[in-house]
PDB file of C-alpha atoms in Angstrom:
ATOM      1  CA  MET A  15       9.701 -22.207  -1.482  1.00 63.00           C
ATOM      2  CA  GLU A  16       6.785 -20.491   0.227  1.00 75.00           C
ATOM      3  CA  GLU A  17       5.873 -16.938  -0.726  1.00 86.00           C
ATOM      4  CA  SER A  18       6.359 -14.407   2.054  1.00 96.00           C
ATOM      5  CA  GLU A  19       3.813 -11.675   2.648  1.00 97.00           C
ATOM      6  CA  LEU A  20       4.213  -8.422   4.508  1.00 98.00           C
ATOM      7  CA  VAL A  21       0.775  -7.498   5.863  1.00 98.00           C
ATOM      8  CA  ILE A  22       0.196  -3.897   6.913  1.00 98.00           C
ATOM      9  CA  ASP A  23      -3.267  -3.469   8.399  1.00 98.00           C
ATOM     10  CA  VAL A  24      -4.437   0.144   8.387  1.00 98.00           C
ATOM     11  CA  ARG A  25      -8.109  -0.580   9.048  1.00 98.00           C
ATOM     12  CA  GLY A  26      -9.617   1.901  11.465  1.00 98.00           C
ATOM     13  CA  HIS A  27      -7.481   4.797  10.195  1.00 98.00           C
ATOM     14  CA  ARG A  28      -9.039   7.612   8.182  1.00 96.00           C
ATOM     15  CA  ILE A  29      -7.572   7.915   4.671  1.00 98.00           C
ATOM     16  CA  ASP A  30      -8.751  10.852   2.587  1.00 98.00           C
ATOM     17  CA  SER A  31      -5.699  11.491   0.379  1.00 97.00           C
ATOM     18  CA  LEU A  32      -2.556   9.824  -0.949  1.00 96.00           C
ATOM     19  CA  ARG A  33      -0.600  11.673   1.755  1.00 96.00           C
ATOM     20  CA  ASP A  34      -2.919  10.132   4.372  1.00 97.00           C
ATOM     21  CA  PHE A  35      -2.361   6.700   2.794  1.00 97.00           C
ATOM     22  CA  VAL A  36       1.430   6.998   3.089  1.00 97.00           C
ATOM     23  CA  ASP A  37       1.275   8.557   6.566  1.00 96.00           C
ATOM     24  CA  VAL A  38      -1.050   5.861   7.916  1.00 97.00           C
ATOM     25  CA  ILE A  39       1.189   3.096   6.585  1.00 97.00           C
ATOM     26  CA  LEU A  40       4.140   4.792   8.303  1.00 96.00           C
ATOM     27  CA  THR A  41       2.143   5.065  11.531  1.00 96.00           C
ATOM     28  CA  VAL A  42       1.371   1.345  11.522  1.00 97.00           C
ATOM     29  CA  GLU A  43       4.742   0.184  10.164  1.00 97.00           C
ATOM     30  CA  PRO A  44       7.435   2.877  10.462  1.00 96.00           C
ATOM     31  CA  ARG A  45       9.974   0.772   8.537  1.00 96.00           C
ATOM     32  CA  ALA A  46       7.746   0.454   5.460  1.00 96.00           C
ATOM     33  CA  PHE A  47       8.921   3.618   3.715  1.00 95.00           C
ATOM     34  CA  PRO A  48      11.928   5.903   3.959  1.00 92.00           C
ATOM     35  CA  GLU A  49      11.290   9.301   5.554  1.00 86.00           C
ATOM     36  CA  TRP A  50      11.438  10.944   2.128  1.00 91.00           C
ATOM     37  CA  GLN A  51       8.738   8.682   0.616  1.00 92.00           C
ATOM     38  CA  GLY A  52       6.636  10.588  -1.889  1.00 92.00           C
ATOM     39  CA  ALA A  53       2.863  10.605  -1.676  1.00 93.00           C
ATOM     40  CA  ASN A  54       2.081  10.148  -5.339  1.00 95.00           C
ATOM     41  CA  LEU A  55       1.207   7.174  -7.521  1.00 96.00           C
ATOM     42  CA  ASN A  56       4.636   6.986  -9.180  1.00 95.00           C
ATOM     43  CA  ALA A  57       6.393   6.856  -5.807  1.00 95.00           C
ATOM     44  CA  LEU A  58       4.072   4.096  -4.589  1.00 95.00           C
ATOM     45  CA  TRP A  59       4.604   2.116  -7.808  1.00 95.00           C
ATOM     46  CA  ASP A  60       8.379   2.453  -7.452  1.00 95.00           C
ATOM     47  CA  THR A  61       8.314   1.322  -3.826  1.00 96.00           C
ATOM     48  CA  PHE A  62       6.005  -1.658  -4.243  1.00 97.00           C
ATOM     49  CA  GLY A  63       6.617  -2.563  -7.882  1.00 96.00           C
ATOM     50  CA  SER A  64      10.147  -1.646  -8.906  1.00 96.00           C
ATOM     51  CA  ARG A  65      11.531  -2.176  -5.412  1.00 96.00           C
ATOM     52  CA  GLY A  66      14.937  -1.012  -4.165  1.00 95.00           C
ATOM     53  CA  ILE A  67      13.473   1.725  -1.939  1.00 96.00           C
ATOM     54  CA  SER A  68      12.260  -0.075   1.184  1.00 96.00           C
ATOM     55  CA  ALA A  69      14.347  -2.869   2.698  1.00 96.00           C
ATOM     56  CA  LEU A  70      11.275  -4.108   4.584  1.00 97.00           C
ATOM     57  CA  ILE A  71       9.076  -4.336   1.495  1.00 97.00           C
ATOM     58  CA  ASP A  72      11.934  -5.758  -0.577  1.00 97.00           C
ATOM     59  CA  SER A  73      12.448  -8.563   1.960  1.00 97.00           C
ATOM     60  CA  HIS A  74       8.972  -9.951   1.170  1.00 97.00           C
ATOM     61  CA  ASP A  75       7.556 -11.343  -2.046  1.00 97.00           C
ATOM     62  CA  VAL A  76       4.228  -9.543  -1.685  1.00 97.00           C
ATOM     63  CA  ALA A  77       3.120  -6.540   0.356  1.00 98.00           C
ATOM     64  CA  VAL A  78      -0.508  -6.595   1.468  1.00 98.00           C
ATOM     65  CA  ILE A  79      -2.253  -3.420   2.600  1.00 98.00           C
ATOM     66  CA  ARG A  80      -5.539  -4.013   4.445  1.00 98.00           C
ATOM     67  CA  ALA A  81      -7.741  -0.934   4.626  1.00 98.00           C
ATOM     68  CA  ASP A  82     -11.319   0.165   5.107  1.00 98.00           C
ATOM     69  CA  ARG A  83     -13.406   0.725   1.993  1.00 98.00           C
ATOM     70  CA  ALA A  84     -14.040   4.361   2.965  1.00 98.00           C
ATOM     71  CA  GLY A  85     -12.760   7.855   2.273  1.00 98.00           C
ATOM     72  CA  LEU A  86     -10.208   7.787  -0.540  1.00 98.00           C
ATOM     73  CA  LEU A  87     -10.720   4.040  -0.925  1.00 97.00           C
ATOM     74  CA  ALA A  88     -14.514   4.093  -1.194  1.00 97.00           C
ATOM     75  CA  ASP A  89     -15.756   2.494  -4.398  1.00 95.00           C
ATOM     76  CA  ASP A  90     -17.583   5.660  -5.417  1.00 95.00           C
ATOM     77  CA  ASN A  91     -14.649   8.017  -4.775  1.00 96.00           C
ATOM     78  CA  PRO A  92     -13.094   8.934  -8.134  1.00 95.00           C
ATOM     79  CA  ALA A  93     -10.043  10.396  -6.358  1.00 93.00           C
ATOM     80  CA  GLY A  94      -9.097   6.882  -5.222  1.00 96.00           C
ATOM     81  CA  ALA A  95      -9.442   5.306  -8.665  1.00 95.00           C
ATOM     82  CA  GLY A  96      -5.777   5.913  -9.494  1.00 96.00           C
ATOM     83  CA  LEU A  97      -4.571   4.284  -6.291  1.00 97.00           C
ATOM     84  CA  ARG A  98      -6.854   1.290  -6.795  1.00 96.00           C
ATOM     85  CA  SER A  99      -5.607   1.019 -10.391  1.00 96.00           C
ATOM     86  CA  VAL A 100      -1.951   1.022  -9.290  1.00 97.00           C
ATOM     87  CA  PHE A 101      -2.697  -1.774  -6.842  1.00 97.00           C
ATOM     88  CA  ASP A 102      -4.565  -3.710  -9.551  1.00 97.00           C
ATOM     89  CA  GLU A 103      -1.363  -3.580 -11.630  1.00 97.00           C
ATOM     90  CA  LEU A 104       0.823  -4.458  -8.635  1.00 97.00           C
ATOM     91  CA  ASN A 105      -1.459  -7.395  -7.841  1.00 97.00           C
ATOM     92  CA  ALA A 106      -1.223  -8.641 -11.442  1.00 97.00           C
ATOM     93  CA  ALA A 107       2.577  -8.412 -11.156  1.00 96.00           C
ATOM     94  CA  GLU A 108       2.371 -10.318  -7.830  1.00 96.00           C
ATOM     95  CA  ARG A 109       4.175  -7.500  -5.978  1.00 97.00           C
ATOM     96  CA  ALA A 110       1.453  -6.005  -3.758  1.00 98.00           C
ATOM     97  CA  ARG A 111      -2.265  -6.027  -3.213  1.00 97.00           C
ATOM     98  CA  LEU A 112      -4.819  -3.804  -1.585  1.00 98.00           C
ATOM     99  CA  GLU A 113      -7.453  -5.653   0.435  1.00 98.00           C
ATOM    100  CA  LEU A 114     -10.499  -3.505   1.195  1.00 98.00           C
ATOM    101  CA  PHE A 115     -12.984  -4.268   3.956  1.00 98.00           C
ATOM    102  CA  ASP A 116     -16.495  -2.960   4.621  1.00 95.00           C
TER     103      ASP A 116
END
């Protein structure tokens, strides 16, 4: 059976905080998160890793977020290290991955 991927491409959107990250995903794909989705690392882990929160994400094997390597997601931004770390763990668990573009 082939693995299904949900690709959410947020390139071109400014992301400076976890709240921005969640809001931009909702702008691009309104069904990705429930309205009450938290904008913290635990909430993102639960949604992408534990599952059971988003029917859209749960209906795919892997969620892929494509974003610009800028703002919160810039390599030299320590504020984004936690988010990148969560996605490293989600990628290792084959649940979600963050693809960054220059």
